[in-house]
Coordinates of C-alpha atoms and ligand atoms in Angstrom, one line a residue:
M1 CA -1.1 -23.8 7.8
N2 CA -3.2 -26.3 5.9
A3 CA -2.8 -24.5 2.7
F4 CA -0.7 -25.2 -0.3
Q5 CA -0.4 -24.6 -3.7
R6 CA -1.4 -27.2 -6.6
C7 CA -1.1 -27.7 -10.1
I8 CA -4.5 -27.8 -12.1
N9 CA -3.1 -30.4 -14.4
P10 CA -4.7 -33.7 -12.7
Q11 CA -1.7 -35.8 -14.5
C12 CA 0.6 -34.0 -12.7
N13 CA -1.2 -32.8 -9.4
A14 CA 2.2 -31.7 -7.8
T15 CA 2.1 -29.4 -4.8
F16 CA 3.8 -26.8 -3.5
D17 CA 4.0 -24.9 0.0
V18 CA 2.3 -21.4 0.1
S19 CA 5.6 -19.8 0.9
E20 CA 6.6 -20.6 -2.6
V21 CA 6.6 -17.9 -5.2
L22 CA 5.8 -19.7 -8.1
H23 CA 3.5 -18.4 -11.3
R24 CA 3.3 -21.7 -13.0
C25 CA 3.9 -25.7 -12.2
P26 CA 7.7 -25.9 -12.0
K27 CA 7.3 -29.6 -13.2
C28 CA 4.5 -29.1 -16.0
G29 CA 3.9 -25.7 -16.5
A30 CA 0.3 -25.6 -16.0
L31 CA -1.4 -22.9 -13.7
L32 CA -1.4 -23.2 -10.0
D33 CA -4.1 -23.1 -7.2
V34 CA -4.2 -22.3 -3.7
D35 CA -6.0 -25.3 -2.2
Y36 CA -6.5 -26.2 1.2
E37 CA -7.1 -29.6 3.5
W38 CA -10.5 -28.6 4.4
D39 CA -10.8 -31.7 6.7
K40 CA -8.4 -30.1 9.1
L41 CA -9.6 -26.6 8.8
P42 CA -12.7 -25.3 10.8
V43 CA -15.0 -24.9 7.9
P44 CA -18.6 -23.6 9.0
N45 CA -21.3 -26.0 8.5
S46 CA -23.6 -23.4 6.6
L47 CA -23.2 -19.8 4.8
A48 CA -25.5 -18.4 7.2
H49 CA -22.3 -18.6 9.8
F50 CA -20.9 -15.6 8.3
E51 CA -23.9 -13.3 9.1
K52 CA -22.2 -13.3 12.9
Y53 CA -19.7 -11.4 11.5
W54 CA -21.8 -8.3 10.6
G55 CA -22.0 -7.1 14.0
D56 CA -18.1 -6.8 13.9
R57 CA -17.8 -4.1 11.6
A58 CA -15.2 -2.0 13.8
N59 CA -13.0 -5.1 13.3
P60 CA -11.2 -4.3 9.9
H61 CA -11.1 -7.8 8.9
R62 CA -14.5 -8.3 9.5
F63 CA -15.3 -5.2 8.0
S64 CA -13.4 -6.3 4.7
G65 CA -15.9 -7.7 2.4
V66 CA -13.0 -10.1 1.6
W67 CA -11.7 -11.3 4.5
R68 CA -15.2 -11.5 6.3
F69 CA -15.1 -15.1 4.5
H70 CA -11.4 -15.7 5.8
E71 CA -12.6 -19.4 6.6
L72 CA -13.2 -19.9 2.7
L73 CA -9.7 -18.7 2.0
P74 CA -7.6 -19.4 4.7
F75 CA -3.8 -19.5 3.4
A76 CA -2.6 -16.9 5.8
P77 CA -3.5 -16.0 9.6
L78 CA -6.1 -13.4 9.7
E79 CA -4.4 -10.8 11.7
Q80 CA -1.5 -11.0 8.5
C81 CA -4.3 -10.3 6.1
V82 CA -4.0 -6.9 4.2
T83 CA -7.2 -4.8 3.9
V84 CA -8.0 -1.4 2.6
G85 CA -11.6 -1.8 3.2
E86 CA -12.4 -3.7 0.1
G87 CA -15.4 -5.2 -0.7
Q88 CA -18.4 -3.0 0.2
T89 CA -20.1 -3.5 -2.9
V90 CA -23.7 -3.7 -3.8
L91 CA -26.0 -6.4 -5.1
Q92 CA -29.0 -4.1 -6.9
R93 CA -32.0 -5.7 -8.6
N94 CA -32.6 -3.4 -11.2
N95 CA -36.0 -3.6 -13.2
G96 CA -35.1 -1.0 -15.6
V97 CA -32.1 -3.0 -17.1
A98 CA -34.0 -6.3 -16.6
E99 CA -36.7 -4.8 -19.0
Y100 CA -33.8 -3.4 -21.5
V101 CA -32.6 -7.1 -21.9
G102 CA -36.1 -8.8 -22.2
K103 CA -36.3 -10.2 -18.5
S104 CA -39.0 -10.1 -16.0
A105 CA -39.2 -8.0 -13.4
D106 CA -37.1 -8.9 -10.1
S107 CA -35.1 -11.2 -11.9
L108 CA -32.2 -9.2 -12.6
F109 CA -29.1 -8.3 -10.4
L110 CA -26.4 -6.0 -10.7
Q111 CA -23.3 -6.8 -8.6
Y112 CA -21.4 -3.2 -8.5
E113 CA -17.6 -4.2 -8.0
G114 CA -16.9 -0.5 -8.9
L115 CA -17.5 0.5 -5.5
N116 CA -14.3 -1.0 -4.6
P117 CA -11.6 1.5 -3.3
S118 CA -9.8 1.6 -6.4
G119 CA -13.0 1.3 -8.4
S120 CA -12.6 -2.2 -9.9
F121 CA -13.4 -5.7 -8.7
K122 CA -9.5 -6.2 -9.0
D123 CA -9.2 -4.9 -5.3
N124 CA -10.9 -8.1 -3.7
G125 CA -7.8 -10.2 -5.5
M126 CA -5.2 -7.5 -4.4
A127 CA -6.0 -7.7 -0.8
A128 CA -5.5 -11.4 -1.4
G129 CA -2.2 -10.9 -3.2
T130 CA -0.7 -8.4 -1.2
T131 CA -1.3 -10.8 1.6
H132 CA 0.8 -13.5 -0.1
G133 CA 3.4 -11.0 -0.9
R134 CA 3.7 -10.0 2.5
L135 CA 4.0 -13.5 3.8
V136 CA 6.7 -14.0 1.3
G137 CA 8.4 -10.8 2.5
A138 CA 8.3 -9.2 -0.8
K139 CA 9.8 -5.2 -0.9
T140 CA 8.3 -4.4 -4.5
A141 CA 5.4 -5.8 -6.2
A142 CA 4.6 -5.5 -9.8
C143 CA 2.4 -5.9 -12.7
A144 CA 1.1 -5.5 -16.1
S145 CA -2.2 -3.9 -16.6
T146 CA -4.9 -2.8 -18.9
G147 CA -5.5 -0.2 -15.9
N148 CA -7.1 -1.5 -13.2
T149 CA -4.8 -3.9 -11.8
S150 CA -2.4 -1.3 -11.6
A151 CA -4.9 1.0 -10.2
S152 CA -5.8 -1.5 -7.3
L153 CA -1.9 -2.4 -6.7
A154 CA -1.1 1.3 -6.5
V155 CA -3.8 1.4 -3.7
Y156 CA -2.6 -1.1 -1.8
C157 CA 1.0 -0.3 -1.7
G158 CA -0.2 3.4 -1.3
V159 CA -2.3 2.8 1.5
T160 CA -0.1 0.3 3.3
K161 CA 3.2 0.8 2.5
L162 CA 4.1 -2.8 2.9
M163 CA 5.7 -2.6 -0.5
K164 CA 6.5 -0.6 -3.3
A165 CA 4.2 -0.8 -6.7
V166 CA 5.7 -1.1 -10.1
V167 CA 3.3 -1.0 -12.9
F168 CA 3.7 -1.7 -16.6
I169 CA 1.0 -0.4 -19.0
G170 CA 1.1 -0.7 -22.9
S171 CA 1.0 2.3 -24.8
G172 CA -2.2 4.7 -25.9
K173 CA -4.6 2.2 -24.8
I174 CA -5.2 2.9 -21.0
A175 CA -8.3 4.8 -20.0
Y176 CA -7.2 8.1 -18.0
G177 CA -9.1 7.3 -15.2
K178 CA -7.3 4.4 -14.6
L179 CA -3.8 5.7 -15.5
S180 CA -4.2 8.5 -13.2
Q181 CA -4.8 6.2 -10.3
A182 CA -1.2 4.5 -10.7
L183 CA 0.1 8.2 -10.9
D184 CA -1.7 9.6 -8.2
Y185 CA -1.3 6.8 -5.5
G186 CA 2.7 6.8 -6.0
A187 CA 3.2 3.7 -8.3
R188 CA 6.5 3.6 -10.2
T189 CA 4.7 3.4 -13.5
V190 CA 6.5 1.8 -17.0
Q191 CA 4.8 2.4 -19.9
I192 CA 6.0 0.3 -22.9
K193 CA 5.8 1.0 -26.2
G194 CA 3.8 -2.3 -27.0
D195 CA 0.5 -3.5 -26.0
F196 CA -0.9 -5.6 -23.1
D197 CA 0.4 -8.5 -24.1
D198 CA 3.9 -7.2 -24.6
A199 CA 3.6 -5.6 -21.0
M200 CA 2.9 -8.8 -19.5
A201 CA 5.9 -10.6 -21.3
R202 CA 7.9 -7.7 -20.1
V203 CA 6.8 -7.6 -16.6
Q204 CA 7.4 -11.4 -16.2
E205 CA 11.2 -11.2 -17.2
V206 CA 11.7 -8.4 -15.3
S207 CA 10.5 -9.9 -11.9
K208 CA 12.3 -12.9 -12.3
K209 CA 15.6 -10.7 -12.9
L210 CA 14.7 -8.5 -10.0
G211 CA 13.3 -10.8 -7.6
I212 CA 10.1 -8.5 -7.7
Y213 CA 6.8 -10.2 -6.4
L214 CA 4.5 -10.5 -9.4
L215 CA 0.8 -9.7 -9.2
N216 CA -0.6 -10.8 -12.5
S217 CA -3.8 -12.3 -13.0
L218 CA -1.7 -15.6 -13.1
N219 CA -1.0 -15.1 -9.6
P220 CA -3.2 -17.8 -7.7
F221 CA -3.7 -16.1 -4.4
R222 CA -5.2 -12.9 -6.5
L223 CA -8.0 -15.2 -7.4
E224 CA -8.6 -16.6 -4.0
G225 CA -9.9 -12.9 -3.0
Q226 CA -11.8 -12.8 -6.0
K227 CA -13.9 -15.7 -4.9
T228 CA -15.5 -13.6 -2.4
I229 CA -17.4 -11.5 -5.0
M230 CA -19.5 -14.9 -5.4
F231 CA -19.8 -15.2 -1.4
R232 CA -21.3 -11.6 -1.4
V233 CA -23.4 -12.3 -4.2
L234 CA -24.7 -15.6 -2.3
E235 CA -24.9 -13.3 0.8
A236 CA -27.1 -10.4 -0.5
L237 CA -29.3 -13.3 -2.0
R238 CA -29.7 -14.6 1.6
W239 CA -27.7 -17.5 0.4
D240 CA -30.1 -18.7 -2.3
V241 CA -28.1 -19.4 -5.4
P242 CA -28.9 -17.7 -8.4
D243 CA -29.1 -19.3 -12.1
W244 CA -26.9 -17.4 -13.8
I245 CA -23.8 -15.6 -13.2
V246 CA -22.6 -13.4 -16.1
V247 CA -19.0 -11.7 -16.4
P248 CA -17.3 -10.2 -18.7
G249 CA -13.9 -12.1 -20.1
G250 CA -10.5 -10.6 -20.5
N251 CA -7.6 -12.7 -19.1
L252 CA -10.4 -14.7 -17.3
G253 CA -9.1 -14.5 -13.5
N254 CA -12.7 -13.3 -12.6
S255 CA -14.6 -16.5 -14.4
S256 CA -12.0 -18.6 -13.1
S257 CA -12.3 -17.7 -9.3
F258 CA -16.3 -17.9 -9.5
G259 CA -15.8 -21.4 -10.7
K260 CA -13.4 -22.3 -7.9
A261 CA -15.8 -20.6 -5.4
F262 CA -18.4 -22.6 -6.5
I263 CA -16.6 -26.0 -6.9
E264 CA -15.6 -25.7 -3.2
L265 CA -18.6 -24.2 -1.7
H266 CA -20.4 -27.5 -3.5
K267 CA -17.7 -29.8 -2.3
L268 CA -18.1 -28.4 1.4
G269 CA -21.8 -29.0 1.3
L270 CA -22.3 -25.2 1.5
I271 CA -24.4 -25.2 -1.6
K272 CA -26.4 -27.5 -3.4
K273 CA -27.1 -25.9 -6.8
V274 CA -24.4 -24.6 -8.8
P275 CA -25.2 -21.6 -10.9
R276 CA -24.4 -21.6 -14.7
L277 CA -21.8 -19.3 -15.9
A278 CA -22.0 -16.9 -18.8
V279 CA -18.6 -15.4 -20.0
I280 CA -18.7 -12.5 -22.4
N281 CA -16.1 -11.4 -24.7
A282 CA -15.9 -8.4 -26.6
A283 CA -16.2 -9.3 -30.4
G284 CA -12.9 -7.1 -31.1
A285 CA -11.1 -9.4 -28.4
D286 CA -12.7 -12.8 -28.8
S287 CA -10.0 -15.5 -28.0
L288 CA -12.0 -17.3 -25.7
Y289 CA -15.3 -17.4 -27.7
R290 CA -13.5 -18.9 -30.5
L291 CA -11.7 -21.6 -28.8
Y292 CA -14.7 -22.5 -27.0
N293 CA -17.4 -22.1 -29.6
D294 CA -15.7 -22.7 -32.8
E295 CA -12.4 -24.8 -31.7
K296 CA -14.9 -26.7 -29.4
L297 CA -12.1 -26.4 -26.6
R298 CA -12.8 -28.1 -23.3
W299 CA -11.6 -28.7 -20.0
N300 CA -12.2 -32.5 -20.5
G301 CA -11.1 -33.6 -17.0
G302 CA -8.1 -31.7 -17.2
N303 CA -6.9 -33.0 -20.3
I304 CA -6.9 -29.9 -22.8
D305 CA -5.9 -30.2 -26.2
Q306 CA -2.8 -27.8 -26.1
S307 CA -2.5 -28.4 -30.0
K308 CA -5.6 -26.5 -30.4
I309 CA -4.6 -23.6 -28.3
D310 CA -1.2 -23.5 -30.0
A311 CA -2.6 -23.8 -33.3
F312 CA -5.2 -20.7 -32.7
Y313 CA -2.5 -18.5 -31.3
A314 CA -0.5 -19.4 -34.3
Q315 CA -3.0 -18.4 -36.8
M316 CA -3.6 -15.1 -34.8
D317 CA -0.2 -14.2 -35.1
K318 CA -0.3 -15.4 -38.6
E319 CA -3.2 -13.0 -39.7
N320 CA -1.8 -10.5 -37.3
R321 CA -5.2 -10.2 -35.6
R322 CA -4.7 -8.1 -32.5
A323 CA -7.2 -7.2 -29.5
N324 CA -9.0 -4.1 -30.3
T325 CA -11.8 -2.8 -28.3
I326 CA -13.5 0.3 -26.6
A327 CA -13.6 -2.1 -23.4
S328 CA -10.1 -2.1 -22.8
A329 CA -10.2 -4.1 -19.7
I330 CA -10.6 -6.9 -21.6
E331 CA -8.7 -6.1 -24.5
I332 CA -6.6 -9.1 -24.6
N333 CA -5.0 -11.5 -26.9
R334 CA -4.0 -14.4 -25.0
P335 CA -6.3 -14.8 -21.8
V336 CA -3.7 -16.2 -19.1
N337 CA -6.2 -18.1 -17.1
L338 CA -7.8 -19.9 -20.1
T339 CA -7.5 -23.3 -18.6
K340 CA -8.6 -22.2 -15.1
C341 CA -11.8 -20.7 -16.9
L342 CA -12.3 -23.9 -19.0
R343 CA -12.3 -25.6 -15.7
A344 CA -15.1 -23.3 -14.6
L345 CA -17.1 -23.3 -17.4
D346 CA -17.3 -27.1 -17.2
F347 CA -18.3 -27.2 -13.7
C348 CA -20.9 -24.4 -14.2
D349 CA -22.2 -25.5 -17.4
G350 CA -21.1 -22.5 -19.0
V351 CA -21.6 -20.6 -22.2
V352 CA -19.5 -18.1 -24.0
R353 CA -21.0 -15.2 -26.0
K354 CA -19.2 -12.0 -27.6
V355 CA -20.8 -8.7 -28.2
T356 CA -20.2 -5.6 -30.4
E357 CA -19.0 -2.0 -29.4
Q358 CA -22.2 -0.9 -30.3
E359 CA -23.9 -3.7 -27.9
I360 CA -21.6 -3.0 -25.2
L361 CA -22.1 1.0 -25.4
D362 CA -25.8 0.9 -25.5
A363 CA -25.7 -1.6 -22.4
K364 CA -23.5 0.7 -20.6
A365 CA -25.8 3.7 -21.1
Q366 CA -28.8 1.7 -19.9
V367 CA -26.9 0.6 -16.7
G368 CA -26.2 4.5 -16.4
A369 CA -29.8 5.5 -16.8
H370 CA -30.9 2.8 -14.2
G371 CA -27.9 2.5 -11.7
F372 CA -24.8 3.6 -10.5
G373 CA -23.0 3.0 -14.2
C374 CA -19.9 1.5 -15.0
E375 CA -17.2 1.2 -17.6
P376 CA -17.3 -0.2 -20.9
A377 CA -15.9 -3.7 -20.2
S378 CA -18.7 -4.1 -17.7
A379 CA -21.4 -3.4 -19.7
A380 CA -20.4 -6.7 -21.7
S381 CA -22.0 -8.4 -19.1
V382 CA -25.3 -6.8 -19.4
A383 CA -24.9 -6.9 -23.5
G384 CA -24.4 -10.9 -23.3
T385 CA -27.2 -11.3 -21.0
K386 CA -29.4 -9.4 -23.3
Q387 CA -28.2 -11.9 -26.2
L388 CA -28.7 -14.9 -24.3
V389 CA -32.3 -14.1 -23.4
E390 CA -33.0 -13.4 -27.1
E391 CA -31.5 -16.8 -28.0
G392 CA -33.7 -18.5 -25.4
I393 CA -30.6 -19.7 -23.5
I394 CA -31.2 -17.5 -20.2
G395 CA -35.0 -17.8 -19.3
K396 CA -36.9 -14.5 -18.9
D397 CA -37.8 -15.4 -15.0
E398 CA -34.4 -16.9 -14.4
R399 CA -32.5 -15.0 -11.6
V400 CA -29.3 -13.6 -13.4
V401 CA -26.6 -11.7 -11.7
C402 CA -24.5 -9.6 -14.1
I403 CA -21.3 -8.5 -12.6
L404 CA -20.2 -5.0 -13.1
T405 CA -16.6 -5.0 -12.8
G406 CA -15.6 -1.5 -13.0
Y407 CA -16.6 1.9 -11.6
Q408 CA -18.5 4.5 -14.2
L409 CA -15.7 7.4 -14.2
K410 CA -12.8 5.0 -15.0
D411 CA -13.5 5.8 -18.8
P412 CA -15.4 9.0 -19.0
N413 CA -14.3 9.3 -22.5
A414 CA -16.6 6.4 -23.8
T415 CA -19.7 8.3 -22.0
V416 CA -19.1 11.9 -23.1
A417 CA -18.5 10.6 -26.5
Y418 CA -21.6 8.5 -26.6
H419 CA -23.9 11.4 -25.0
G420 CA -22.1 14.4 -25.7
T421 CA -22.7 16.6 -29.0
D422 CA -19.1 16.9 -30.3
R423 CA -19.0 15.0 -33.5
E424 CA -15.2 15.0 -33.9
F425 CA -14.7 13.5 -30.5
Y426 CA -17.6 10.9 -31.3
E427 CA -15.7 10.1 -34.5
Q428 CA -12.3 9.6 -32.7
V429 CA -13.5 7.4 -29.8
L430 CA -16.7 5.8 -31.1
G431 CA -17.4 6.4 -34.7
R432 CA -13.9 4.6 -36.1
R433 CA -14.9 1.4 -33.8
G434 CA -18.4 1.0 -35.9
V435 CA -20.5 2.6 -33.1
A436 CA -23.1 4.1 -35.8
E437 CA -26.1 4.8 -33.3
T438 CA -26.5 6.4 -29.8
P439 CA -29.9 5.5 -29.2
Y440 CA -29.7 6.2 -25.6
A441 CA -27.6 9.3 -25.5
N442 CA -28.9 11.7 -23.1
S443 CA -27.2 14.9 -24.8
P444 CA -26.6 18.3 -23.4
V445 CA -28.9 20.7 -24.8
V446 CA -26.9 23.8 -26.3
V447 CA -28.7 26.9 -25.4
D448 CA -27.8 30.8 -26.0
N449 CA -26.9 32.7 -22.7
D450 CA -30.3 34.0 -22.5
I451 CA -33.0 33.3 -19.4
D452 CA -35.6 33.2 -22.0
R453 CA -34.1 30.7 -24.2
I454 CA -33.1 28.6 -21.0
L455 CA -36.6 28.7 -19.7
D456 CA -37.8 27.4 -23.2
V457 CA -35.6 24.6 -23.0
L458 CA -36.4 23.6 -19.5
K459 CA -40.6 23.6 -20.3
Ligands
PLP1 C1 -9.9 -6.9 -15.3 C2 -11.2 -6.5 -15.9 C3 -11.9 -7.0 -16.4 C4 -11.4 -8.6 -17.0 O1 -11.6 -9.7 -15.8 P1 -10.6 -10.7 -16.1 O2 -10.6 -11.6 -14.7 O3 -9.0 -10.5 -16.7 O4 -11.3 -11.8 -17.0 C5 -13.2 -7.1 -16.8 N1 -13.7 -5.4 -16.4 C6 -13.1 -5.2 -15.8 C7 -13.7 -3.5 -15.4 C8 -11.6 -5.2 -15.5 O5 -11.0 -4.2 -14.5
ZN2 ZN1 2.0 -29.7 -13.1

């Protein structure tokens, strides 16, 4: 194979075989990329090349929205690549949402990654991550998760039986839709009395001790699979690069993989233009926002000022600031892919914004009212777009793709609290989070069990 792992720190630049199971560079501790000797590989000379696979949908690897692009992530032989039918997702032009965010008609697109088998974009990465696990002969795979990664790992292990799934979750915060998936698909589920960061720390220790294959977002192979979200966006736009990609930021795996996708497509001469990238934090989980905008932390050619990061986290611990947002999928204190995300922001001339709980839920209601719906974290992309249009950073006519990362039914509590009439439930789920209004609520009408009253209501 002409694939290897490479340390992202240019001063180190150490390389390792794909068969090694590493999470960070053993030499300097930086994150690792999967990289390729492209000049020795059959790289397509145009993106339209991939259209020839459309007629071959009976072949599971061509049907897969990940492996259809195998030539752009060739770290394993195609016949070894794991698929459960991921990546059948939709790019929808949405004029209702365009109007909501103040954009002109036909300029806003929603990429519905919630339509994946486990209901979130994580399946793109899990297809690639479990492929690497299979390659190295893993018997058990583990992850720590705010919910969707565990649901995804559980599906891949449950369907393929290639390895056993162990998922670590924090207590109390996980949305029931996600927890129910891990349980239903038969994953060994370990609920830590702590938050996501605690679960993350413990799963790393446990994996090391027991030789379990770790499928966190630290895993560079997962990010290879997530590049294909961008390939499918381009495919749906008939290879015409949009002006902006807007994505919620949690552990920053998605934004990192998007950046890598564009770096590689550009290097391979497959795109000329690079879209701008907007990463949206929740105001209650805004480490990237603060580091990027307040501390001015930058990629800086790979010379990242680690002292700024250390000081920031030390201060966070001192003030006992903990991530807290209804958008549980992005409720992260210490984003593990921070440095890769900085590289993506650098290459894609990126911006970082944060949005309030109110903005997230209103945007979510608008997505639901005009489209297939999404979970709270996903709506941060739409709320962030609205902000950037108001600031004049995103032009009214510029073509924007908002990534809707997770499916509507992942977190029905947030939806029912917003639209419903139960004040107590509202207070418990949203009111205490400062969501004061529900301007887009579509509340059920309570009516006596009486045909005339019901007819009145429906007049
Ligand atoms: C994981 C997840 C995110 C955050 O993505 P990162 O790659 O961790 O930044 C956002 N939305 C949903 C629905 C997710 O599952
Ligand atoms: Zn290194």
